[in-house]
Amino acid sequence: MNSELYKINNVRLSDDGSCVTIIDQTKLPGRTEYLTLKTPEDFFEAIYELKVRGAPAIGICAAFGVFCLARTIDASDYESFIEKFDEYRRYLDSSRPTAVNLSWALNRMRSVAERGRDKPVTEILTLLEAECREIQAEDASMCRAISEYGFSLMKEGDGILTHCNAGPLATSSYGTALGPLLLARERGLNFRVFADETRPLLQGARLTAYELARAGIDVTLICDNMASLVMKNGWIQACFVGCDRVAANGDAANKIGTSGVAILAAHYGIPFYVLGPTSTIDMNCGTGDDIEIELRAPDEIKVKFYEQPMAPEEVKCYNPAFDVTDNSLITGIVTERGICRAPYEKSLGELFGK
Amino acid sequence: MNSELYKINNVRLSDDGSCVTIIDQTKLPGRTEYLTLKTPEDFFEAIYELKVRGAPAIGICAAFGVFCLARTIDASDYESFIEKFDEYRRYLDSSRPTAVNLSWALNRMRSVAERGRDKPVTEILTLLEAECREIQAEDASMCRAISEYGFSLMKEGDGILTHCNAGPLATSSYGTALGPLLLARERGLNFRVFADETRPLLQGARLTAYELARAGIDVTLICDNMASLVMKNGWIQACFVGCDRVAANGDAANKIGTSGVAILAAHYGIPFYVLGPTSTIDMNCGTGDDIEIELRAPDEIKVKFYEQPMAPEEVKCYNPAFDVTDNSLITGIVTERGICRAPYEKSLGELFGK
């Protein structure tokens, strides 16, 4: 991935709108395999199995998906069209519960379909295609703006710690948490990055280390439990993480382990920033307690990726995919419209004109 | 492992003193393989490669090892005997730097050899054999006492979080951090355990989960980065961890990630206990800053145990094997002579009659 490549969208709708092509992220970094998604099951499984992942990329893929599926609906009137459309939409929406971007993107598509209720189905399809392509274009421009705001928080010689993957693969183009780092590299800033490997699915090792190393950034991979020592060593000046859903009070759900990083950062007096587009902020969600945390299969911990079972067969596992970082631990929430700071009810509310 | 089996020593000196048998801990839980150690390289590699691990078990294995090697020395006088003995001792001592028990046990063996300087070599060997068997017997009785003190900290319905493995496999018989849990199970206490998997070598998944599940204890395996959420859920009432070296001021080196657990515990108001025999306390070491932290090979993070490389080949890794938990984060240090509390200079000093 050179400095141009990471600007390219990794979730692509075909020109004829019949299918979506993604990089299978579960195969990285060993193999770069492309997958073509066409059926409802293709889209559902790609999202559920994390072949496409990262809150913004999931939203884009679902929007493209519901459009591809809408094209296959055999209906001449709005009522029968929207009935089938909603069936597809709800099915895709059920693939993962935590990232708000999934529902957000599907709801945008639903609103467009509804606005076209007096038009012929072919025209609704034209509106839907424009909308999903717009969602992706907007994401790219939001990522770019987030990257600029994030870059303003960096200085020469910094060490940045990141958790999971919120880079180009998780979004369109630059990414959110990794965007400032890619910009900083382009601009010749001298800095280094520590990437948490992010168990159980190792998005940090497989994706973040891959993206940053390919971009020529000085990146060091660590196990999640090494973050405390790295901070204690004085090597970290800021933490940058993405987010899957931010509540109205600033509580932020992100990949499991993020809240632990935030607590460590607070302990060592290191600023902790959450980066994400405003589409990730859910003003209908009062606090982090209202965010549903996805629980995934124990085998992700016990056997996935391993040559041999890494725990006794009979052992129970608890495998939450996300946790919520309390707003009191967050130094700033970096969006495409600027950097919000505490009190978040006020600063986030202002973003939405409240 | 039933309730009797875990009382059996897992590092055994043969009756004739010619070799040592260990369980190869790197093969657990998939396979229970026994290894026979005879040569200097056998002992060095078994310790370096973590086939035998856990501070007390390393000490016992090294004491047995230096005795086995002493038996092979072809010397009729003390001077030529002790020269070769010291060569073996220093070689074994260099296998791992952090756990103090390794040097402690080897120094005990050296003192015994020195005390026999006016005796024939055969008699020195008799003294050495008695000493290394005594080191193991003492460890078993210390573990039992630590378990009793630790048990006094538990109550009905508790959830206990542990990191890495400080159970029977890491010691002789009960273990240190896991000892109270095994005792509590014998005594019918109702409680449950959350075991951090402990990357990169997964001692928590492979060994702790194995030992506790075999003993019939309700154990749930989690990834290291899930500890924050588990604590936030209210599921943890105390943390029990082992230690590899405790400084005179109470700073405690233990498996990488332990300091992070302690910081999380402090954040959530959960007591955090370090359990270990007094042989782990190094009164010559003023603070944690004086403890050497072993750095291990990047491949332990990048490829070990995996079917496919889990990070790009070119990515740097930082792989410290231990970290130091600041004494201010430690609620109590549980030894065979009682539970020490802050200020630790005073309470630890009193243990050693200072």
XYZ file of C-alpha atoms in Angstrom:
708
model
C 0.000 0.000 0.000
C 1.781 3.143 -1.131
C 0.603 6.631 -0.314
C -1.837 6.589 -3.231
C -3.274 3.138 -2.662
C -4.707 3.871 0.770
C -6.827 6.603 -0.732
C -8.772 4.077 -2.773
C -12.109 2.741 -1.594
C -11.879 -0.865 -0.510
C -15.633 -1.508 -0.695
C -16.729 -1.002 -4.303
C -20.090 -1.064 -5.983
C -19.814 -2.358 -9.554
C -20.601 0.126 -12.307
C -23.781 -1.726 -13.221
C -24.838 -1.863 -9.565
C -25.227 -5.619 -9.599
C -22.618 -6.539 -6.997
C -20.098 -5.298 -4.438
C -16.426 -6.195 -4.302
C -14.556 -6.217 -1.003
C -11.144 -7.304 0.231
C -11.633 -10.296 2.531
C -10.111 -8.783 5.681
C -10.005 -12.115 7.493
C -7.328 -13.303 5.057
C -4.990 -10.342 5.583
C -2.060 -9.951 5.893
C -1.260 -13.384 4.431
C -3.395 -13.115 1.319
C -5.180 -10.298 -0.509
C -8.377 -11.945 -1.703
C -11.304 -10.129 -3.272
C -14.868 -11.276 -2.701
C -17.909 -10.498 -4.808
C -21.145 -10.071 -2.867
C -24.533 -10.498 -4.543
C -27.060 -12.373 -2.442
C -28.586 -11.354 0.910
C -26.541 -14.135 2.544
C -23.342 -12.878 0.894
C -23.779 -9.468 2.486
C -24.925 -10.778 5.868
C -22.048 -13.222 6.180
C -19.430 -10.765 4.961
C -20.453 -8.431 7.789
C -21.064 -11.054 10.476
C -17.802 -12.859 9.769
C -15.823 -9.598 9.681
C -14.750 -10.043 6.065
C -15.749 -6.398 5.890
C -15.407 -4.578 9.208
C -14.971 -1.174 10.785
C -18.090 0.826 11.572
C -17.967 3.151 8.517
C -17.082 0.332 6.077
C -19.938 -1.791 7.427
C -22.339 1.087 6.826
C -21.108 1.580 3.274
C -21.244 -2.130 2.493
C -24.780 -2.435 3.874
C -25.972 0.587 1.862
C -24.464 -0.873 -1.319
C -25.906 -4.255 -0.363
C -29.458 -3.099 0.130
C -29.251 -1.282 -3.205
C -27.969 -4.399 -5.034
C -30.779 -6.417 -3.460
C -33.380 -3.734 -4.257
C -32.433 -4.052 -7.929
C -33.491 -7.712 -7.838
C -36.980 -6.982 -6.458
C -39.640 -7.966 -8.932
C -42.310 -5.354 -8.126
C -44.085 -2.774 -10.179
C -45.727 -0.846 -7.326
C -44.222 0.899 -4.312
C -46.036 -1.158 -1.660
C -44.752 -4.510 -2.803
C -41.315 -3.004 -3.487
C -40.929 -1.470 -0.020
C -42.157 -4.626 1.681
C -39.345 -6.666 0.143
C -36.876 -3.802 0.574
C -37.607 -3.704 4.318
C -37.148 -7.429 4.553
C -33.645 -7.129 3.092
C -32.879 -4.060 5.170
C -33.870 -5.702 8.443
C -31.918 -8.823 7.576
C -28.711 -6.857 6.904
C -29.325 -4.703 9.976
C -29.340 -7.820 12.161
C -25.852 -8.879 11.116
C -24.075 -6.965 13.892
C -25.650 -4.963 16.731
C -23.061 -2.529 18.089
C -21.903 -0.241 15.272
C -24.551 2.401 14.730
C -23.357 3.131 11.188
C -25.036 -0.052 9.975
C -28.545 1.094 10.950
C -27.702 4.684 10.137
C -26.779 3.856 6.530
C -29.718 1.480 6.063
C -32.108 4.071 7.485
C -30.792 6.665 5.069
C -31.489 4.254 2.225
C -34.973 3.587 3.633
C -35.744 7.330 3.772
C -34.733 7.763 0.135
C -36.950 4.871 -0.937
C -39.810 6.378 1.010
C -39.298 9.808 -0.499
C -39.687 8.148 -3.904
C -42.996 6.482 -3.051
C -44.909 8.332 -5.829
C -42.287 7.488 -8.447
C -41.832 4.354 -10.536
C -39.591 1.673 -9.018
C -36.887 2.239 -11.646
C -36.634 5.827 -10.506
C -36.461 4.815 -6.842
C -33.547 2.586 -7.794
C -31.771 5.516 -9.394
C -32.231 7.537 -6.197
C -30.996 4.616 -4.081
C -27.858 4.190 -6.158
C -27.070 7.880 -5.881
C -27.617 7.734 -2.128
C -25.324 4.793 -1.423
C -22.589 6.231 -3.610
C -23.053 9.496 -1.733
C -22.703 7.733 1.620
C -19.318 6.446 0.515
C -18.209 9.779 -0.915
C -19.267 11.544 2.265
C -17.350 9.024 4.345
C -14.192 9.664 2.358
C -14.514 13.376 2.856
C -15.359 12.966 6.558
C -12.294 10.755 7.014
C -10.146 13.375 5.382
C -11.518 16.094 7.676
C -11.129 13.883 10.773
C -7.550 13.199 9.713
C -6.834 16.925 9.557
C -8.300 17.587 13.006
C -6.450 14.560 14.409
C -3.206 15.702 12.799
C -3.540 19.014 14.639
C -3.160 17.030 17.891
C 0.197 15.509 16.883
C 3.675 16.943 17.254
C 7.196 16.040 16.215
C 8.646 13.027 18.029
C 5.301 11.737 19.355
C 4.541 8.131 20.098
C 0.907 7.252 19.347
C -0.840 4.161 20.650
C -3.792 2.733 18.745
C -6.105 -0.201 19.377
C -7.883 -2.372 16.801
C -8.107 -0.983 13.272
C -9.667 2.278 12.251
C -7.703 2.805 9.066
C -8.437 2.724 5.352
C -9.710 -0.869 5.529
C -12.297 0.099 8.153
C -13.605 3.105 6.242
C -13.198 4.621 2.848
C -9.727 6.036 2.143
C -7.698 7.461 5.091
C -9.611 6.015 7.986
C -10.440 7.692 11.265
C -7.920 6.899 14.025
C -5.205 6.068 11.486
C -6.000 8.984 9.199
C -3.930 11.544 11.125
C -0.978 9.135 11.065
C -1.177 8.691 7.294
C -1.430 12.468 6.854
C 1.491 12.997 9.241
C 3.585 10.570 7.206
C 2.730 12.421 3.975
C 3.791 15.656 5.609
C 7.100 14.282 6.884
C 6.384 14.433 10.614
C 8.743 12.299 12.690
C 6.701 10.022 14.947
C 6.115 6.384 15.779
C 3.128 4.183 16.459
C 2.489 1.312 18.862
C -0.307 -0.951 17.642
C -2.183 -3.206 20.092
C -2.626 -6.584 18.403
C -6.286 -6.617 19.569
C -7.364 -10.067 20.582
C -9.195 -12.212 19.768
C -9.286 -11.449 16.048
C -6.018 -9.537 15.871
C -7.177 -6.617 13.766
C -4.270 -4.584 15.136
C -1.659 -7.163 14.165
C -3.213 -8.149 10.880
C -4.646 -4.870 9.607
C -3.251 -1.837 11.442
C 0.360 -3.065 11.392
C -0.146 -3.985 7.730
C -1.606 -0.634 6.711
C 0.913 1.458 8.629
C 3.974 -0.578 7.640
C 2.902 -0.416 3.982
C 2.619 3.350 4.266
C 6.188 3.529 5.560
C 5.236 4.473 9.130
C 7.425 3.365 12.058
C 5.046 0.918 13.739
C 5.716 -1.503 16.589
C 3.273 -4.286 17.307
C 2.537 -5.149 20.944
C 0.202 -7.524 22.717
C -2.737 -5.745 24.314
C -1.387 -6.393 27.803
C 1.873 -4.561 27.011
C 0.228 -1.125 26.678
C 0.727 -0.370 30.372
C 4.494 -0.928 30.186
C 4.839 0.997 26.926
C 3.046 3.959 28.538
C 5.116 3.665 31.705
C 8.271 3.719 29.556
C 7.223 7.198 28.418
C 6.868 6.148 24.807
C 3.259 7.286 24.304
C 2.151 10.918 23.995
C -1.418 10.256 22.798
C -3.873 7.435 22.144
C -6.003 7.465 18.981
C -8.895 5.007 18.690
C -11.962 4.683 16.501
C -15.536 4.146 17.653
C -18.566 2.061 16.769
C -21.215 4.092 18.575
C -20.945 7.221 20.688
C -23.763 8.030 23.108
C -25.128 11.555 23.581
C -23.109 11.920 26.800
C -19.832 10.983 25.072
C -19.577 7.389 26.291
C -17.953 5.594 23.365
C -18.303 1.951 22.325
C -15.323 0.605 20.453
C -13.461 -2.682 20.068
C -13.120 -4.691 23.278
C -10.164 -3.441 25.292
C -10.544 0.220 24.404
C -11.865 1.142 27.851
C -8.825 -0.508 29.400
C -6.497 1.566 27.213
C -8.378 4.700 28.305
C -8.021 3.811 31.994
C -4.290 3.196 31.554
C -3.905 6.481 29.652
C -5.673 8.365 32.453
C -3.433 6.649 35.017
C -0.275 7.696 33.160
C -1.607 11.179 32.288
C -1.718 10.568 28.526
C -4.436 12.191 26.358
C -6.940 9.741 24.919
C -8.814 10.660 21.718
C -11.772 8.957 20.056
C -12.008 9.604 16.307
C -15.095 9.001 14.207
C -17.576 10.578 11.813
C -20.734 12.152 13.214
C -22.622 9.186 11.725
C -21.178 7.208 14.641
C -22.767 9.508 17.216
C -26.150 8.208 18.286
C -28.052 11.068 19.892
C -30.933 8.648 20.586
C -28.655 6.783 22.912
C -28.372 8.599 26.232
C -25.393 6.829 27.771
C -23.094 3.881 27.190
C -25.425 1.689 29.240
C -27.918 1.868 26.366
C -25.434 0.417 23.860
C -25.884 -3.245 23.080
C -22.589 -5.148 23.275
C -22.261 -7.960 20.759
C -21.212 -11.312 22.237
C -19.406 -13.594 19.822
C -18.480 -17.279 19.661
C -16.064 -18.723 22.264
C -14.131 -20.435 19.492
C -12.761 -17.063 18.433
C -10.762 -17.142 21.667
C -10.162 -20.856 21.964
C -9.233 -22.037 18.502
C -9.479 -19.430 15.772
C -6.229 -18.943 13.855
C -4.431 -21.567 15.913
C -2.729 -24.750 14.820
C -3.746 -26.456 18.021
C -6.455 -25.715 20.558
C -5.174 -23.002 22.838
C -7.489 -23.772 25.737
C -9.136 -26.910 27.041
C -12.244 -27.833 25.089
C -14.422 -27.727 28.209
C -13.462 -24.207 29.277
C -16.098 -21.475 29.103
C -15.227 -18.244 27.339
C -16.722 -14.781 27.584
C -16.213 -13.033 24.252
C -17.629 -9.513 24.101
C -16.680 -7.751 20.870
C -16.817 -4.230 22.287
C -16.703 -2.245 25.465
C -17.760 1.247 26.404
C -15.280 3.902 27.449
C -16.667 6.297 30.006
C -16.768 9.894 28.780
C -14.736 10.986 31.826
C -11.747 9.130 30.351
C -11.968 10.763 26.919
C -9.833 13.864 26.267
C -11.593 14.661 23.010
C -13.922 13.245 20.359
C -12.573 14.102 16.925
C -15.237 14.384 14.210
C -15.281 15.807 10.706
C -16.847 18.942 12.166
C -14.183 19.525 14.801
C -12.944 18.291 18.154
C -15.541 17.994 20.898
C -14.478 18.177 24.524
C -16.236 17.700 27.859
C -18.960 18.355 28.802
C -19.993 16.149 25.890
C -23.766 16.553 26.256
C -23.152 20.159 25.312
C -20.396 19.792 22.697
C -21.993 16.832 20.907
C -25.407 18.451 21.118
C -24.049 21.526 19.402
C -22.804 19.389 16.478
C -26.395 18.362 15.901
C -27.719 21.874 16.377
C -29.209 21.157 19.772
C -6.331 -33.309 37.415
C -8.440 -34.307 40.383
C -8.073 -32.805 43.819
C -5.244 -35.201 44.670
C -3.291 -34.874 41.446
C -2.575 -31.187 41.822
C -0.778 -31.878 45.065
C 1.893 -33.850 43.233
C 5.198 -32.241 42.272
C 5.452 -31.697 38.555
C 9.235 -31.253 38.566
C 10.782 -34.493 39.791
C 14.337 -35.506 40.550
C 14.878 -39.196 39.789
C 15.615 -41.431 42.790
C 19.189 -41.948 41.661
C 19.640 -38.206 41.118
C 20.756 -38.645 37.526
C 17.982 -36.693 35.803
C 14.895 -34.530 36.194
C 11.473 -35.206 34.704
C 9.128 -32.348 33.851
C 5.842 -31.929 32.028
C 6.510 -29.964 28.838
C 4.244 -26.988 29.573
C 4.470 -25.662 26.015
C 2.489 -28.693 24.818
C -0.410 -28.258 27.245
C -3.372 -28.465 27.090
C -3.258 -30.457 23.859
C -0.723 -33.062 24.934
C 0.757 -34.135 28.268
C 4.356 -34.921 27.372
C 7.110 -35.672 29.860
C 10.683 -34.579 29.242
C 13.821 -35.971 30.833
C 16.549 -33.399 31.469
C 20.181 -34.466 31.884
C 22.648 -32.172 30.117
C 23.371 -28.490 30.826
C 21.668 -27.626 27.537
C 18.599 -29.685 28.488
C 18.109 -27.615 31.634
C 18.917 -24.283 30.012
C 16.548 -24.825 27.115
C 13.740 -26.190 29.267
C 13.825 -22.952 31.279
C 14.491 -20.560 28.386
C 11.777 -22.082 26.220
C 9.261 -22.138 29.087
C 8.893 -25.913 29.043
C 9.206 -25.436 32.784
C 8.021 -22.041 33.984
C 6.675 -20.164 36.974
C 9.190 -18.548 39.305
C 9.134 -21.249 42.028
C 9.201 -24.150 39.531
C 12.133 -22.558 37.705
C 14.014 -22.334 41.006
C 13.316 -25.967 41.846
C 14.257 -27.159 38.371
C 17.514 -25.195 38.430
C 18.431 -26.556 41.884
C 17.755 -30.110 40.707
C 19.638 -29.338 37.517
C 22.782 -28.048 39.137
C 22.777 -31.101 41.391
C 22.429 -33.514 38.441
C 25.255 -31.719 36.670
C 27.403 -31.646 39.840
C 27.157 -35.455 39.956
C 28.837 -35.652 36.558
C 31.862 -33.543 37.587
C 35.031 -35.584 37.448
C 36.993 -33.963 40.278
C 38.575 -35.304 43.419
C 39.326 -31.970 45.109
C 37.050 -29.122 46.128
C 38.747 -26.441 44.021
C 38.329 -28.212 40.696
C 34.826 -29.338 41.714
C 33.592 -25.848 42.609
C 35.088 -24.341 39.464
C 33.024 -26.627 37.258
C 30.023 -26.320 39.588
C 30.109 -22.524 39.227
C 30.319 -22.822 35.472
C 27.111 -24.885 35.418
C 25.474 -22.623 37.975
C 26.191 -19.440 36.022
C 25.015 -21.039 32.800
C 21.679 -22.053 34.289
C 21.358 -18.676 36.012
C 21.615 -16.945 32.627
C 18.601 -18.756 31.191
C 16.088 -16.133 32.335
C 16.759 -12.813 34.071
C 13.590 -11.693 35.817
C 12.492 -14.355 38.300
C 14.651 -14.047 41.406
C 13.920 -17.634 42.472
C 16.325 -18.901 39.833
C 19.353 -17.135 41.359
C 17.994 -17.653 44.850
C 17.833 -21.449 44.468
C 21.202 -21.639 42.702
C 22.803 -19.474 45.389
C 21.418 -21.756 48.079
C 23.011 -24.699 46.290
C 26.299 -22.768 46.006
C 26.312 -22.009 49.751
C 25.813 -25.681 50.586
C 28.673 -26.692 48.286
C 30.862 -24.056 49.923
C 29.961 -25.211 53.409
C 31.210 -28.671 52.418
C 34.576 -27.424 51.150
C 36.528 -29.525 53.704
C 34.566 -32.661 52.876
C 35.081 -35.177 50.069
C 33.177 -34.461 46.852
C 30.873 -37.462 47.387
C 29.758 -35.959 50.663
C 29.214 -32.546 49.079
C 26.944 -34.288 46.583
C 24.932 -35.823 49.402
C 24.488 -32.363 50.941
C 23.495 -30.894 47.568
C 20.888 -33.566 46.966
C 19.380 -32.975 50.386
C 19.330 -29.226 49.748
C 17.549 -29.343 46.400
C 14.978 -31.809 47.692
C 14.513 -29.494 50.671
C 13.961 -26.501 48.347
C 11.112 -28.370 46.728
C 9.644 -29.563 50.017
C 9.814 -26.038 51.416
C 8.097 -24.679 48.323
C 5.246 -27.139 48.738
C 4.776 -26.121 52.332
C 5.079 -22.406 51.478
C 2.440 -22.803 48.755
C 0.143 -24.467 51.219
C 0.592 -21.633 53.721
C 0.126 -18.972 51.022
C -3.046 -20.759 49.941
C -4.412 -20.584 53.474
C -3.686 -16.871 53.801
C -5.126 -16.227 50.349
C -8.210 -18.270 51.186
C -8.824 -15.981 54.165
C -9.345 -13.147 51.655
C -12.151 -14.964 49.792
C -15.845 -15.071 50.535
C -18.923 -16.867 49.269
C -20.029 -15.752 45.809
C -16.778 -14.006 44.889
C -15.470 -13.598 41.369
C -11.675 -13.749 41.235
C -9.608 -12.546 38.304
C -6.183 -14.023 37.693
C -3.470 -13.341 35.111
C -0.942 -15.787 33.715
C -0.399 -19.008 35.655
C 0.664 -19.276 39.248
C -0.817 -22.676 39.948
C 0.511 -26.174 40.561
C 2.395 -26.225 37.262
C 4.290 -23.056 38.212
C 5.283 -24.297 41.650
C 5.154 -27.485 43.601
C 1.640 -28.626 44.531
C -1.064 -25.958 45.116
C 0.599 -22.975 43.561
C 0.541 -19.412 44.802
C -2.201 -17.298 43.189
C -4.254 -20.386 42.322
C -3.663 -22.099 45.679
C -6.465 -20.266 47.518
C -8.853 -21.213 44.700
C -7.965 -24.904 44.897
C -8.370 -24.804 48.677
C -11.676 -22.965 48.346
C -12.915 -25.648 45.967
C -11.918 -28.396 48.419
C -13.821 -26.581 51.128
C -16.961 -26.143 49.080
C -16.891 -22.361 48.721
C -19.123 -21.056 45.936
C -17.071 -18.777 43.688
C -15.956 -18.325 40.114
C -12.778 -17.381 38.348
C -11.992 -15.285 35.271
C -8.662 -16.221 33.716
C -6.821 -13.781 31.438
C -5.477 -15.761 28.494
C -2.120 -13.940 28.877
C -0.586 -13.206 25.520
C 1.732 -13.911 23.862
C 2.285 -17.429 25.223
C -1.216 -17.960 26.586
C -0.304 -19.416 29.954
C -3.737 -18.375 31.240
C -5.611 -20.149 28.449
C -3.389 -23.181 28.251
C -2.411 -23.724 31.882
C -4.636 -21.813 34.325
C -7.874 -22.695 32.556
C -6.627 -26.293 32.317
C -5.689 -26.588 35.978
C -8.830 -24.920 37.303
C -11.243 -26.726 34.979
C -9.659 -30.065 35.904
C -10.124 -29.246 39.560
C -13.827 -28.635 38.953
C -13.668 -24.875 39.455
C -16.052 -22.572 37.555
C -13.562 -20.805 35.285
C -14.215 -18.464 32.361
C -11.442 -17.656 29.937
C -11.158 -14.099 28.635
C -8.731 -12.225 26.416
C -6.483 -9.884 28.382
C -8.230 -6.832 26.972
C -11.614 -7.985 28.353
C -10.610 -7.553 32.014
C -11.850 -3.956 32.085
C -15.359 -4.921 30.956
C -15.520 -7.917 33.291
C -14.613 -5.634 36.209
C -17.077 -2.976 35.082
C -19.793 -5.658 34.961
C -19.275 -6.118 38.707
C -18.106 -9.697 38.310
C -14.747 -9.363 40.090
C -14.319 -8.997 43.845
C -10.548 -9.566 43.991
C -7.525 -10.099 41.754
C -4.960 -12.773 42.640
C -1.654 -12.814 40.751
C 1.740 -14.414 41.303
C 5.109 -12.693 41.164
C 8.588 -13.244 39.786
C 10.469 -10.714 41.890
C 9.261 -8.305 44.566
C 11.455 -5.320 45.421
C 12.028 -4.157 49.002
C 9.489 -1.356 48.508
C 6.774 -3.774 47.359
C 7.001 -3.102 43.620
C 6.244 -6.481 42.056
C 7.433 -7.901 38.742
C 5.117 -10.456 37.236
C 3.997 -11.584 33.799
C 3.535 -8.797 31.272
C 0.104 -7.240 31.695
C -0.072 -7.560 35.461
C 0.476 -3.833 36.012
C -2.421 -3.119 33.668
C -4.712 -5.408 35.654
C -3.656 -3.595 38.840
C -4.434 -0.191 37.324
C -7.871 -1.404 36.191
C -8.543 -2.899 39.624
C -7.638 0.404 41.308
C -9.914 2.243 38.852
C -12.867 -0.010 39.662
C -12.089 -0.179 43.415
C -11.249 -3.892 43.427
C -8.582 -5.267 45.797
C -5.441 -6.524 44.051
C -3.291 -9.166 45.766
C 0.164 -10.445 44.842
C 0.879 -13.953 46.122
C 4.328 -15.499 46.366
C 6.814 -17.162 48.693
C 9.356 -14.997 50.522
C 11.980 -16.479 48.171
C 10.482 -14.159 45.554
C 11.166 -11.052 47.633
C 14.524 -9.543 46.749
C 15.562 -7.251 49.579
C 18.688 -6.343 47.596
C 16.448 -4.748 45.027
C 15.299 -1.327 46.225
C 12.487 -0.621 43.760
C 10.923 -2.002 40.624
C 13.265 0.163 38.551
C 16.107 -2.151 39.578
C 14.388 -5.237 38.164
C 15.653 -6.379 34.781
C 12.793 -7.063 32.369
C 13.406 -9.935 29.990
C 12.791 -9.121 26.313
C 11.859 -12.110 24.191
C 11.692 -12.899 20.480
C 9.202 -11.007 18.244
C 8.114 -14.305 16.719
C 6.320 -15.167 19.946
C 3.878 -12.403 19.020
C 3.942 -12.693 15.255
C 3.842 -16.398 14.507
C 4.042 -18.669 17.545
C 1.141 -21.111 17.752
C -0.420 -19.774 14.586
C -1.256 -21.565 11.391
C -0.494 -18.482 9.363
C 1.545 -15.392 10.117
C -0.628 -13.061 12.144
C 1.309 -9.914 11.342
C 3.291 -8.723 8.357
C 6.799 -10.165 8.306
C 8.367 -6.710 8.276
C 6.597 -5.389 11.360
C 8.649 -4.721 14.486
C 7.474 -6.177 17.772
C 8.222 -5.221 21.340
C 7.949 -8.326 23.490
C 8.689 -7.763 27.180
C 7.956 -10.858 29.257
C 7.187 -9.006 32.482
C 6.190 -5.684 33.887
C 6.392 -4.119 37.317
C 3.322 -3.228 39.333
C 3.789 -0.168 41.482
C 3.398 -0.876 45.189
C 0.735 1.833 45.434
C -1.570 -0.403 43.387
C -1.106 -3.496 45.555
C -3.649 -4.142 48.324
C -1.560 -6.883 49.914
C 1.391 -9.200 49.315
C 0.478 -12.687 50.493
C 3.451 -14.790 51.640
C 3.799 -18.023 53.584
C 4.470 -15.916 56.663
C 1.364 -13.758 56.398
C -0.154 -10.887 54.448
C 1.968 -7.749 54.141
C 0.319 -4.407 53.565
C 1.568 -0.886 52.868
C 3.913 0.619 53.783
C 5.818 -2.297 52.267
C 9.332 -1.188 53.220
C 8.222 -1.762 56.779
C 6.037 -4.862 56.395
C 8.424 -6.693 54.053
C 11.407 -5.622 56.160
C 9.776 -7.177 59.209
C 9.446 -10.514 57.386
C 13.200 -10.556 57.058
C 13.746 -9.395 60.631
C 14.780 -5.899 59.648
